[in-house]
Amino acid sequence: MRKNKELRIGLIGCGLMGRIHTNGYKRANDFFPELEYRPVLKAVCARSEETVKAFAEQWGYESTETDWKALIAREDIDAVDICTPNNMHAEIAIAAAAAGKMILCEKPLARTLEEAQQMVAAIEKAGVNNTVWYNYRRVPAVTLAKQIIDSGKLGRIFHYRANFLQDWTINANVPQGGTATWRLDAAAAGSGVTGDLLAHCIDTAMWLNGGIKDVSAVTETFIKERVHQETGKVQKVGIDDACIFHCHFDNGALGLFEATRYARGHKALYTFEINGEHASIRWDLHDMNRLEYFDHSDESIVRGWRSIHVSDSDQPYMNRWWIPGTSIGYEHTFLHHVADFLKSLETGEPCSPTFREALETQKVCEAVLDSAASRSWKNTDVQWVEKHADGKVPVLGEA
């Protein structure tokens, strides 16, 4: 049996994302056996001793902590995975970087642009490996879309439109704050759908179509007050329940984005469509293993949208999985991210999206919120560069 180098993981936060990331750590080497590094579940941290011990026992972590500072101080931790509410990202990441730890951070990078800039400065000063869990890049159908776009098949891009629709906060009795509903608390989350849902859309959009230059946005908070889970008091709601913005990309394309938690009947409808001079692409999370493609060069009598089932071994990541015609799921996107991170440790290349790339997404989010508040167009100051030090554009799914 091959002897792998250990990557000793310290996980901070054991909610949904903690479970999903841990699943990726546990299974990555099973499906990417050539990787030199193997994650070791060394320690998990949460404030509740009862909760963290139960999590460690279920998922196989060797030890537990109830203070994240104690975890970071440990010499037997190589990489810190931040799965906390957004208000803790900056403090933990900056401390972890100072301690020389690699960092994997949940999205969005931070609550604000200022926090994100401080995080980037810290990790770049320390020179530590880092990545941010924008997982939709690693849906094989989305990665295939990237490869098709980069091949030039679409030609000049005219339009990019995306939406992310949910309905879980329509009830006025849903509280803000606390373990389950911190995303409704501006102090913990920073923003509402902009940082939670649109951040995904923005990251994917700039990865596929380049930088976003300027934005004009509208936000709305439909329920103005909610009981705070921790205080029991009715407090003003400070997050955006819905957001719509349009934009210009650096390549001249127009963008249209919408996110809401008030679209009754939609649990997680994330879609995007890209219209080019020669062809168009569209994708839907609800049918995540399919990519729809229209090519105007097809003979007119058969010209139309085609549905590509992304399951063959010559398509991104799929040579690691099952027989053609079968499907993989949401959790596999995180496993792919783990595999790509482990591979980056071998090659010395960054694992996209890095903190620096996620900072550009944060710039767009901040400009969107500023635009909505001022009812005016805002420049993003995005500097989108997707090339590594050797000048090559990174390609996912080829491990």
mmCIF file of C-alpha atoms in Angstrom:
data_model
loop_
_atom_site.group_PDB
_atom_site.id
_atom_site.type_symbol
_atom_site.label_atom_id
_atom_site.label_comp_id
_atom_site.label_asym_id
_atom_site.label_seq_id
_atom_site.Cartn_x
_atom_site.Cartn_y
_atom_site.Cartn_z
ATOM 1 C CA MET A 1 0.000 0.000 0.000
ATOM 2 C CA ARG A 2 1.290 3.442 -0.954
ATOM 3 C CA LYS A 3 2.584 5.611 1.889
ATOM 4 C CA ASN A 4 1.041 9.072 1.614
ATOM 5 C CA LYS A 5 2.241 12.301 3.156
ATOM 6 C CA GLU A 6 -0.153 13.359 5.889
ATOM 7 C CA LEU A 7 -2.110 16.605 5.789
ATOM 8 C CA ARG A 8 -3.366 17.013 9.334
ATOM 9 C CA ILE A 9 -6.730 18.780 9.308
ATOM 10 C CA GLY A 10 -8.103 21.018 12.034
ATOM 11 C CA LEU A 11 -11.783 21.735 11.377
ATOM 12 C CA ILE A 12 -13.433 24.722 13.062
ATOM 13 C CA GLY A 13 -17.234 24.437 13.025
ATOM 14 C CA CYS A 14 -19.225 21.228 12.804
ATOM 15 C CA GLY A 15 -22.456 22.234 11.096
ATOM 16 C CA LEU A 16 -23.566 21.402 7.559
ATOM 17 C CA MET A 17 -20.374 22.589 5.863
ATOM 18 C CA GLY A 18 -18.234 20.809 8.436
ATOM 19 C CA ARG A 19 -19.956 17.546 7.545
ATOM 20 C CA ILE A 20 -19.647 18.113 3.815
ATOM 21 C CA HIS A 21 -15.963 19.050 3.954
ATOM 22 C CA THR A 22 -15.176 16.104 6.213
ATOM 23 C CA ASN A 23 -16.822 13.728 3.760
ATOM 24 C CA GLY A 24 -14.487 15.100 1.096
ATOM 25 C CA TYR A 25 -11.422 14.596 3.282
ATOM 26 C CA LYS A 26 -12.425 11.015 4.069
ATOM 27 C CA ARG A 27 -13.060 9.955 0.464
ATOM 28 C CA ALA A 28 -10.680 11.969 -1.726
ATOM 29 C CA ASN A 29 -7.855 9.421 -1.742
ATOM 30 C CA ASP A 30 -10.273 6.577 -2.470
ATOM 31 C CA PHE A 31 -11.143 8.142 -5.825
ATOM 32 C CA PHE A 32 -7.872 10.025 -6.487
ATOM 33 C CA PRO A 33 -5.436 7.327 -5.287
ATOM 34 C CA GLU A 34 -2.403 8.818 -7.034
ATOM 35 C CA LEU A 35 -2.376 11.886 -4.771
ATOM 36 C CA GLU A 36 0.759 12.227 -2.658
ATOM 37 C CA TYR A 37 -1.076 13.764 0.300
ATOM 38 C CA ARG A 38 -3.752 12.180 2.474
ATOM 39 C CA PRO A 39 -5.969 14.178 4.856
ATOM 40 C CA VAL A 40 -5.856 13.063 8.475
ATOM 41 C CA LEU A 41 -8.779 14.139 10.659
ATOM 42 C CA LYS A 42 -6.655 15.367 13.537
ATOM 43 C CA ALA A 43 -8.999 17.720 15.457
ATOM 44 C CA VAL A 44 -12.408 19.387 15.284
ATOM 45 C CA CYS A 45 -13.468 22.473 17.224
ATOM 46 C CA ALA A 46 -16.853 23.839 18.324
ATOM 47 C CA ARG A 47 -18.017 25.824 21.346
ATOM 48 C CA SER A 48 -20.249 23.052 22.710
ATOM 49 C CA GLU A 49 -18.205 20.202 24.167
ATOM 50 C CA GLU A 50 -21.125 17.802 23.832
ATOM 51 C CA THR A 51 -21.702 18.715 20.183
ATOM 52 C CA VAL A 52 -18.064 18.560 19.139
ATOM 53 C CA LYS A 53 -17.423 15.214 20.848
ATOM 54 C CA ALA A 54 -20.455 13.686 19.147
ATOM 55 C CA PHE A 55 -19.264 15.038 15.790
ATOM 56 C CA ALA A 56 -15.748 13.704 16.315
ATOM 57 C CA GLU A 57 -17.065 10.259 17.197
ATOM 58 C CA GLN A 58 -19.395 10.137 14.191
ATOM 59 C CA TRP A 59 -16.874 11.359 11.626
ATOM 60 C CA GLY A 60 -13.626 9.959 13.012
ATOM 61 C CA TYR A 61 -11.691 12.970 14.291
ATOM 62 C CA GLU A 62 -8.893 12.034 16.664
ATOM 63 C CA SER A 63 -9.461 14.847 19.163
ATOM 64 C CA THR A 64 -11.621 17.870 19.982
ATOM 65 C CA GLU A 65 -11.239 21.475 21.086
ATOM 66 C CA THR A 66 -13.757 24.059 22.301
ATOM 67 C CA ASP A 67 -11.464 27.048 21.685
ATOM 68 C CA TRP A 68 -10.349 27.693 18.110
ATOM 69 C CA LYS A 69 -7.231 29.471 19.357
ATOM 70 C CA ALA A 70 -6.132 26.258 21.062
ATOM 71 C CA LEU A 71 -6.610 24.339 17.817
ATOM 72 C CA ILE A 72 -4.522 26.807 15.819
ATOM 73 C CA ALA A 73 -1.757 26.699 18.444
ATOM 74 C CA ARG A 74 -1.352 22.943 18.079
ATOM 75 C CA GLU A 75 1.796 21.752 16.329
ATOM 76 C CA ASP A 76 0.036 18.654 14.978
ATOM 77 C CA ILE A 77 -2.278 20.716 12.711
ATOM 78 C CA ASP A 78 -1.155 21.522 9.150
ATOM 79 C CA ALA A 79 -4.345 22.976 7.669
ATOM 80 C CA VAL A 80 -7.221 24.869 9.264
ATOM 81 C CA ASP A 81 -10.678 24.567 7.688
ATOM 82 C CA ILE A 82 -12.960 27.480 8.637
ATOM 83 C CA CYS A 83 -16.635 26.439 8.679
ATOM 84 C CA THR A 84 -17.931 29.114 11.028
ATOM 85 C CA PRO A 85 -20.393 31.998 10.580
ATOM 86 C CA ASN A 86 -18.935 34.804 8.497
ATOM 87 C CA ASN A 87 -18.129 37.089 11.430
ATOM 88 C CA MET A 88 -15.415 34.679 12.591
ATOM 89 C CA HIS A 89 -13.666 34.144 9.244
ATOM 90 C CA ALA A 90 -11.256 37.078 9.414
ATOM 91 C CA GLU A 91 -10.033 36.636 12.982
ATOM 92 C CA ILE A 92 -9.479 32.899 12.578
ATOM 93 C CA ALA A 93 -7.826 33.158 9.150
ATOM 94 C CA ILE A 94 -5.444 35.935 10.204
ATOM 95 C CA ALA A 95 -4.412 34.005 13.328
ATOM 96 C CA ALA A 96 -4.027 30.760 11.387
ATOM 97 C CA ALA A 97 -1.843 32.459 8.788
ATOM 98 C CA ALA A 98 0.361 33.946 11.525
ATOM 99 C CA ALA A 99 0.758 30.425 12.912
ATOM 100 C CA GLY A 100 1.869 29.173 9.487
ATOM 101 C CA LYS A 101 -1.188 27.008 8.854
ATOM 102 C CA MET A 102 -2.682 26.312 5.445
ATOM 103 C CA ILE A 103 -6.229 27.667 5.295
ATOM 104 C CA LEU A 104 -9.407 26.443 3.628
ATOM 105 C CA CYS A 105 -12.231 28.931 4.219
ATOM 106 C CA GLU A 106 -15.952 28.724 3.568
ATOM 107 C CA LYS A 107 -17.529 31.368 1.361
ATOM 108 C CA PRO A 108 -17.984 34.271 1.336
ATOM 109 C CA LEU A 109 -14.438 35.134 2.311
ATOM 110 C CA ALA A 110 -15.617 37.736 4.834
ATOM 111 C CA ARG A 111 -18.488 40.008 5.871
ATOM 112 C CA THR A 112 -16.943 43.101 4.308
ATOM 113 C CA LEU A 113 -14.334 44.114 1.781
ATOM 114 C CA GLU A 114 -12.156 45.543 4.547
ATOM 115 C CA GLU A 115 -12.105 42.213 6.390
ATOM 116 C CA ALA A 116 -11.352 40.354 3.166
ATOM 117 C CA GLN A 117 -8.428 42.666 2.371
ATOM 118 C CA GLN A 118 -6.958 42.057 5.816
ATOM 119 C CA MET A 119 -7.264 38.298 5.300
ATOM 120 C CA VAL A 120 -5.534 38.415 1.928
ATOM 121 C CA ALA A 121 -2.724 40.556 3.332
ATOM 122 C CA ALA A 122 -2.216 38.075 6.175
ATOM 123 C CA ILE A 123 -2.084 34.908 4.069
ATOM 124 C CA GLU A 124 0.142 36.496 1.432
ATOM 125 C CA LYS A 125 2.547 37.794 4.089
ATOM 126 C CA ALA A 126 2.687 34.317 5.629
ATOM 127 C CA GLY A 127 2.927 32.582 2.245
ATOM 128 C CA VAL A 128 0.540 29.798 3.255
ATOM 129 C CA ASN A 129 -1.508 27.635 0.892
ATOM 130 C CA ASN A 130 -5.131 28.720 0.795
ATOM 131 C CA THR A 131 -8.450 28.217 -0.974
ATOM 132 C CA VAL A 132 -12.100 29.259 -0.616
ATOM 133 C CA TRP A 133 -14.935 26.743 -0.944
ATOM 134 C CA TYR A 134 -16.809 28.100 -3.978
ATOM 135 C CA ASN A 135 -17.807 24.564 -4.862
ATOM 136 C CA TYR A 136 -19.954 25.114 -7.962
ATOM 137 C CA ARG A 137 -16.838 25.531 -10.105
ATOM 138 C CA ARG A 138 -16.263 21.837 -9.518
ATOM 139 C CA VAL A 139 -19.624 20.574 -10.758
ATOM 140 C CA PRO A 140 -18.410 18.613 -13.806
ATOM 141 C CA ALA A 141 -21.028 20.230 -16.066
ATOM 142 C CA VAL A 142 -19.914 23.709 -14.948
ATOM 143 C CA THR A 143 -16.252 22.806 -15.452
ATOM 144 C CA LEU A 144 -17.180 21.556 -18.935
ATOM 145 C CA ALA A 145 -18.884 24.892 -19.605
ATOM 146 C CA LYS A 146 -15.592 26.589 -18.695
ATOM 147 C CA GLN A 147 -13.674 24.397 -21.127
ATOM 148 C CA ILE A 148 -16.159 25.072 -23.949
ATOM 149 C CA ILE A 149 -16.035 28.838 -23.365
ATOM 150 C CA ASP A 150 -12.238 28.862 -23.223
ATOM 151 C CA SER A 151 -12.116 26.917 -26.503
ATOM 152 C CA GLY A 152 -13.761 29.876 -28.239
ATOM 153 C CA LYS A 153 -16.820 27.941 -29.418
ATOM 154 C CA LEU A 154 -19.209 30.625 -28.128
ATOM 155 C CA GLY A 155 -17.324 33.451 -29.806
ATOM 156 C CA ARG A 156 -17.815 36.928 -28.417
ATOM 157 C CA ILE A 157 -19.956 36.832 -25.255
ATOM 158 C CA PHE A 158 -22.945 39.197 -25.203
ATOM 159 C CA HIS A 159 -25.001 38.180 -22.159
ATOM 160 C CA TYR A 160 -24.532 36.424 -18.818
ATOM 161 C CA ARG A 161 -27.576 35.920 -16.606
ATOM 162 C CA ALA A 162 -27.882 34.000 -13.360
ATOM 163 C CA ASN A 163 -30.294 33.548 -10.492
ATOM 164 C CA PHE A 164 -30.308 31.789 -7.130
ATOM 165 C CA LEU A 165 -33.780 31.412 -5.661
ATOM 166 C CA GLN A 166 -34.875 30.045 -2.274
ATOM 167 C CA ASP A 167 -37.969 30.356 -0.076
ATOM 168 C CA TRP A 168 -36.956 29.402 3.467
ATOM 169 C CA THR A 169 -37.296 32.809 5.185
ATOM 170 C CA ILE A 170 -40.770 33.857 4.031
ATOM 171 C CA ASN A 171 -42.306 33.069 7.431
ATOM 172 C CA ALA A 172 -42.101 36.105 9.736
ATOM 173 C CA ASN A 173 -41.738 33.743 12.720
ATOM 174 C CA VAL A 174 -38.318 32.568 11.552
ATOM 175 C CA PRO A 175 -35.878 34.207 13.998
ATOM 176 C CA GLN A 176 -32.597 35.913 13.261
ATOM 177 C CA GLY A 177 -29.323 34.972 14.929
ATOM 178 C CA GLY A 178 -28.356 31.787 16.730
ATOM 179 C CA THR A 179 -26.916 28.535 15.462
ATOM 180 C CA ALA A 180 -29.457 27.762 12.739
ATOM 181 C CA THR A 181 -30.435 31.248 11.545
ATOM 182 C CA TRP A 182 -27.261 33.328 11.856
ATOM 183 C CA ARG A 183 -27.549 34.071 8.124
ATOM 184 C CA LEU A 184 -30.449 36.414 8.964
ATOM 185 C CA ASP A 185 -28.332 38.383 11.452
ATOM 186 C CA ALA A 186 -26.314 41.153 9.806
ATOM 187 C CA ALA A 187 -23.760 41.145 12.621
ATOM 188 C CA ALA A 188 -22.926 37.492 11.933
ATOM 189 C CA ALA A 189 -23.483 37.278 8.180
ATOM 190 C CA GLY A 190 -22.551 40.745 6.957
ATOM 191 C CA SER A 191 -25.260 40.678 4.313
ATOM 192 C CA GLY A 192 -28.152 38.489 3.223
ATOM 193 C CA VAL A 193 -28.580 36.946 -0.196
ATOM 194 C CA THR A 194 -25.762 39.051 -1.634
ATOM 195 C CA GLY A 195 -23.045 37.384 0.426
ATOM 196 C CA ASP A 196 -24.776 34.017 0.712
ATOM 197 C CA LEU A 197 -26.227 33.305 -2.744
ATOM 198 C CA LEU A 198 -25.052 35.971 -5.176
ATOM 199 C CA ALA A 199 -21.454 35.417 -4.074
ATOM 200 C CA HIS A 200 -21.697 31.949 -5.636
ATOM 201 C CA CYS A 201 -23.183 33.387 -8.816
ATOM 202 C CA ILE A 202 -20.527 36.102 -9.018
ATOM 203 C CA ASP A 203 -17.620 33.713 -8.458
ATOM 204 C CA THR A 204 -18.887 31.361 -11.158
ATOM 205 C CA ALA A 205 -19.604 34.241 -13.533
ATOM 206 C CA MET A 206 -16.151 35.783 -13.296
ATOM 207 C CA TRP A 207 -14.489 32.376 -13.550
ATOM 208 C CA LEU A 208 -16.438 31.702 -16.748
ATOM 209 C CA ASN A 209 -16.621 35.187 -18.265
ATOM 210 C CA GLY A 210 -13.978 37.417 -16.664
ATOM 211 C CA GLY A 211 -14.155 40.411 -14.370
ATOM 212 C CA ILE A 212 -17.237 42.472 -13.565
ATOM 213 C CA LYS A 213 -16.521 46.173 -14.103
ATOM 214 C CA ASP A 214 -19.517 48.022 -12.614
ATOM 215 C CA VAL A 215 -22.942 47.311 -11.136
ATOM 216 C CA SER A 216 -26.348 48.828 -10.543
ATOM 217 C CA ALA A 217 -28.399 47.089 -7.863
ATOM 218 C CA VAL A 218 -31.680 47.003 -5.969
ATOM 219 C CA THR A 219 -32.172 45.203 -2.642
ATOM 220 C CA GLU A 220 -35.217 44.656 -0.443
ATOM 221 C CA THR A 221 -35.837 43.472 3.097
ATOM 222 C CA PHE A 222 -39.418 42.213 3.108
ATOM 223 C CA ILE A 223 -39.719 41.457 6.817
ATOM 224 C CA LYS A 224 -38.325 44.443 8.699
ATOM 225 C CA GLU A 225 -38.162 42.987 12.214
ATOM 226 C CA ARG A 226 -37.572 39.529 13.643
ATOM 227 C CA VAL A 227 -37.033 38.049 17.088
ATOM 228 C CA HIS A 228 -33.341 37.514 17.761
ATOM 229 C CA GLN A 229 -32.671 33.925 18.771
ATOM 230 C CA GLU A 230 -30.046 34.850 21.357
ATOM 231 C CA THR A 231 -31.696 37.852 23.052
ATOM 232 C CA GLY A 232 -35.373 36.967 22.653
ATOM 233 C CA LYS A 233 -36.035 40.572 21.637
ATOM 234 C CA VAL A 234 -37.627 41.875 18.432
ATOM 235 C CA GLN A 235 -34.886 43.612 16.466
ATOM 236 C CA LYS A 236 -34.525 45.336 13.112
ATOM 237 C CA VAL A 237 -33.443 43.036 10.281
ATOM 238 C CA GLY A 238 -30.258 44.329 8.689
ATOM 239 C CA ILE A 239 -29.748 41.851 5.843
ATOM 240 C CA ASP A 240 -31.088 41.892 2.268
ATOM 241 C CA ASP A 241 -33.832 39.340 1.594
ATOM 242 C CA ALA A 242 -33.632 39.869 -2.171
ATOM 243 C CA CYS A 243 -31.246 41.498 -4.613
ATOM 244 C CA ILE A 244 -31.275 42.219 -8.343
ATOM 245 C CA PHE A 245 -28.354 43.782 -10.182
ATOM 246 C CA HIS A 246 -27.142 44.298 -13.698
ATOM 247 C CA CYS A 247 -23.566 44.922 -14.723
ATOM 248 C CA HIS A 248 -20.899 45.281 -17.377
ATOM 249 C CA PHE A 249 -18.164 42.667 -17.711
ATOM 250 C CA ASP A 250 -14.638 43.622 -18.753
ATOM 251 C CA ASN A 251 -15.196 41.822 -22.085
ATOM 252 C CA GLY A 252 -18.189 44.049 -22.906
ATOM 253 C CA ALA A 253 -20.886 41.516 -22.030
ATOM 254 C CA LEU A 254 -23.971 42.546 -20.054
ATOM 255 C CA GLY A 255 -24.845 40.675 -16.870
ATOM 256 C CA LEU A 256 -28.145 40.216 -15.049
ATOM 257 C CA PHE A 257 -28.271 38.617 -11.591
ATOM 258 C CA GLU A 258 -31.065 37.879 -9.120
ATOM 259 C CA ALA A 259 -31.130 36.225 -5.710
ATOM 260 C CA THR A 260 -33.939 35.926 -3.190
ATOM 261 C CA ARG A 261 -35.151 33.848 -0.271
ATOM 262 C CA TYR A 262 -38.746 34.767 -1.119
ATOM 263 C CA ALA A 263 -39.377 32.718 -4.274
ATOM 264 C CA ARG A 264 -42.072 30.351 -3.029
ATOM 265 C CA GLY A 265 -41.566 26.860 -4.405
ATOM 266 C CA HIS A 266 -37.802 27.156 -4.936
ATOM 267 C CA LYS A 267 -35.423 25.526 -2.461
ATOM 268 C CA ALA A 268 -32.145 26.088 -4.323
ATOM 269 C CA LEU A 269 -32.765 27.088 -7.934
ATOM 270 C CA TYR A 270 -29.354 28.182 -9.199
ATOM 271 C CA THR A 271 -29.135 28.683 -12.954
ATOM 272 C CA PHE A 272 -26.947 30.521 -15.415
ATOM 273 C CA GLU A 273 -27.104 31.130 -19.162
ATOM 274 C CA ILE A 274 -24.400 32.561 -21.408
ATOM 275 C CA ASN A 275 -25.172 33.855 -24.901
ATOM 276 C CA GLY A 276 -22.342 34.198 -27.384
ATOM 277 C CA GLU A 277 -21.961 35.159 -31.008
ATOM 278 C CA HIS A 278 -21.898 31.551 -32.201
ATOM 279 C CA ALA A 279 -23.351 29.466 -29.375
ATOM 280 C CA SER A 280 -25.042 29.543 -25.968
ATOM 281 C CA ILE A 281 -24.790 27.506 -22.768
ATOM 282 C CA ARG A 282 -27.158 27.117 -19.818
ATOM 283 C CA TRP A 283 -27.046 25.111 -16.581
ATOM 284 C CA ASP A 284 -29.458 24.339 -13.736
ATOM 285 C CA LEU A 285 -28.419 23.062 -10.299
ATOM 286 C CA HIS A 286 -31.628 21.017 -10.121
ATOM 287 C CA ASP A 287 -30.280 18.957 -13.047
ATOM 288 C CA MET A 288 -26.631 19.455 -12.194
ATOM 289 C CA ASN A 289 -25.201 16.682 -14.336
ATOM 290 C CA ARG A 290 -26.555 18.183 -17.562
ATOM 291 C CA LEU A 291 -25.302 21.099 -19.620
ATOM 292 C CA GLU A 292 -27.533 22.562 -22.320
ATOM 293 C CA TYR A 293 -25.809 23.794 -25.454
ATOM 294 C CA PHE A 294 -26.955 25.584 -28.609
ATOM 295 C CA ASP A 295 -24.652 25.907 -31.623
ATOM 296 C CA HIS A 296 -25.735 28.137 -34.496
ATOM 297 C CA SER A 297 -23.308 26.376 -36.856
ATOM 298 C CA ASP A 298 -25.450 23.213 -36.769
ATOM 299 C CA GLU A 299 -27.370 22.449 -39.947
ATOM 300 C CA SER A 300 -30.611 24.429 -39.818
ATOM 301 C CA ILE A 301 -32.933 21.415 -40.018
ATOM 302 C CA VAL A 302 -31.474 19.983 -36.790
ATOM 303 C CA ARG A 303 -30.437 23.225 -35.077
ATOM 304 C CA GLY A 304 -31.672 23.510 -31.499
ATOM 305 C CA TRP A 305 -30.768 23.183 -27.857
ATOM 306 C CA ARG A 306 -29.056 19.898 -27.009
ATOM 307 C CA SER A 307 -28.793 18.337 -23.554
ATOM 308 C CA ILE A 308 -25.343 17.007 -22.685
ATOM 309 C CA HIS A 309 -25.379 14.440 -19.902
ATOM 310 C CA VAL A 310 -21.980 14.908 -18.261
ATOM 311 C CA SER A 311 -21.107 11.378 -17.204
ATOM 312 C CA ASP A 312 -18.482 10.063 -19.653
ATOM 313 C CA SER A 313 -14.876 9.493 -18.619
ATOM 314 C CA ASP A 314 -13.537 12.116 -21.054
ATOM 315 C CA GLN A 315 -15.554 14.841 -19.320
ATOM 316 C CA PRO A 316 -14.229 16.753 -16.267
ATOM 317 C CA TYR A 317 -13.715 14.620 -13.147
ATOM 318 C CA MET A 318 -15.979 11.821 -14.418
ATOM 319 C CA ASN A 319 -13.197 9.308 -15.013
ATOM 320 C CA ARG A 320 -13.150 8.967 -11.221
ATOM 321 C CA TRP A 321 -16.737 7.876 -10.883
ATOM 322 C CA TRP A 322 -19.318 5.461 -12.180
ATOM 323 C CA ILE A 323 -20.398 4.066 -15.523
ATOM 324 C CA PRO A 324 -21.518 6.493 -18.270
ATOM 325 C CA GLY A 325 -25.150 7.499 -17.940
ATOM 326 C CA THR A 326 -25.164 7.576 -14.149
ATOM 327 C CA SER A 327 -24.846 10.656 -11.970
ATOM 328 C CA ILE A 328 -22.963 12.174 -9.070
ATOM 329 C CA GLY A 329 -24.202 14.689 -6.503
ATOM 330 C CA TYR A 330 -23.642 17.913 -4.594
ATOM 331 C CA GLU A 331 -21.200 16.357 -2.134
ATOM 332 C CA HIS A 332 -18.852 15.338 -4.943
ATOM 333 C CA THR A 333 -18.084 18.984 -5.750
ATOM 334 C CA PHE A 334 -16.420 19.338 -2.355
ATOM 335 C CA LEU A 335 -14.547 16.065 -2.786
ATOM 336 C CA HIS A 336 -13.232 17.413 -6.101
ATOM 337 C CA HIS A 337 -12.117 20.564 -4.296
ATOM 338 C CA VAL A 338 -10.240 18.517 -1.695
ATOM 339 C CA ALA A 339 -8.538 16.537 -4.467
ATOM 340 C CA ASP A 340 -7.537 19.695 -6.310
ATOM 341 C CA PHE A 341 -6.184 21.221 -3.088
ATOM 342 C CA LEU A 342 -4.117 18.107 -2.368
ATOM 343 C CA LYS A 343 -2.816 18.134 -5.942
ATOM 344 C CA SER A 344 -1.825 21.797 -5.576
ATOM 345 C CA LEU A 345 0.436 20.850 -2.668
ATOM 346 C CA GLU A 346 2.317 18.555 -5.051
ATOM 347 C CA THR A 347 2.594 20.980 -7.950
ATOM 348 C CA GLY A 348 3.105 24.200 -6.031
ATOM 349 C CA GLU A 349 0.312 25.855 -8.009
ATOM 350 C CA PRO A 350 -2.443 27.792 -6.205
ATOM 351 C CA CYS A 351 -5.779 26.036 -5.677
ATOM 352 C CA SER A 352 -8.471 28.255 -7.186
ATOM 353 C CA PRO A 353 -10.295 30.133 -5.956
ATOM 354 C CA THR A 354 -7.616 31.514 -3.689
ATOM 355 C CA PHE A 355 -8.196 34.206 -1.082
ATOM 356 C CA ARG A 356 -6.965 36.701 -3.672
ATOM 357 C CA GLU A 357 -9.599 35.547 -6.191
ATOM 358 C CA ALA A 358 -12.321 35.494 -3.529
ATOM 359 C CA LEU A 359 -11.369 39.083 -2.690
ATOM 360 C CA GLU A 360 -12.480 40.065 -6.205
ATOM 361 C CA THR A 361 -15.877 38.460 -5.585
ATOM 362 C CA GLN A 362 -16.049 40.390 -2.305
ATOM 363 C CA LYS A 363 -15.420 43.618 -4.234
ATOM 364 C CA VAL A 364 -18.443 42.938 -6.429
ATOM 365 C CA CYS A 365 -20.644 42.089 -3.431
ATOM 366 C CA GLU A 366 -19.634 45.315 -1.696
ATOM 367 C CA ALA A 367 -20.282 47.357 -4.846
ATOM 368 C CA VAL A 368 -23.719 45.735 -5.194
ATOM 369 C CA LEU A 369 -24.694 46.701 -1.648
ATOM 370 C CA ASP A 370 -23.267 50.208 -2.066
ATOM 371 C CA SER A 371 -25.148 50.638 -5.340
ATOM 372 C CA ALA A 372 -28.445 49.567 -3.799
ATOM 373 C CA ALA A 373 -27.950 51.919 -0.825
ATOM 374 C CA SER A 374 -27.076 54.905 -3.011
ATOM 375 C CA ARG A 375 -29.329 54.038 -5.973
ATOM 376 C CA SER A 376 -26.450 54.629 -8.354
ATOM 377 C CA TRP A 377 -23.926 52.787 -10.535
ATOM 378 C CA LYS A 378 -20.770 51.690 -8.702
ATOM 379 C CA ASN A 379 -17.396 50.620 -10.056
ATOM 380 C CA THR A 380 -16.096 47.367 -8.585
ATOM 381 C CA ASP A 381 -12.326 47.921 -9.022
ATOM 382 C CA VAL A 382 -12.080 44.203 -9.786
ATOM 383 C CA GLN A 383 -8.722 43.044 -11.127
ATOM 384 C CA TRP A 384 -9.482 39.603 -12.491
ATOM 385 C CA VAL A 385 -6.356 37.597 -13.298
ATOM 386 C CA GLU A 386 -6.674 33.844 -13.657
ATOM 387 C CA LYS A 387 -3.176 32.849 -14.619
ATOM 388 C CA HIS A 388 -0.610 31.151 -12.474
ATOM 389 C CA ALA A 389 2.998 32.242 -12.122
ATOM 390 C CA ASP A 390 4.036 30.237 -15.192
ATOM 391 C CA GLY A 391 1.429 32.039 -17.303
ATOM 392 C CA LYS A 392 -0.809 28.988 -17.689
ATOM 393 C CA VAL A 393 -4.541 29.114 -17.079
ATOM 394 C CA PRO A 394 -5.485 26.513 -14.431
ATOM 395 C CA VAL A 395 -7.789 23.734 -15.633
ATOM 396 C CA LEU A 396 -9.920 21.848 -13.146
ATOM 397 C CA GLY A 397 -10.945 18.236 -13.433
ATOM 398 C CA GLU A 398 -7.758 16.881 -14.993
ATOM 399 C CA ALA A 399 -6.229 15.339 -11.880
#
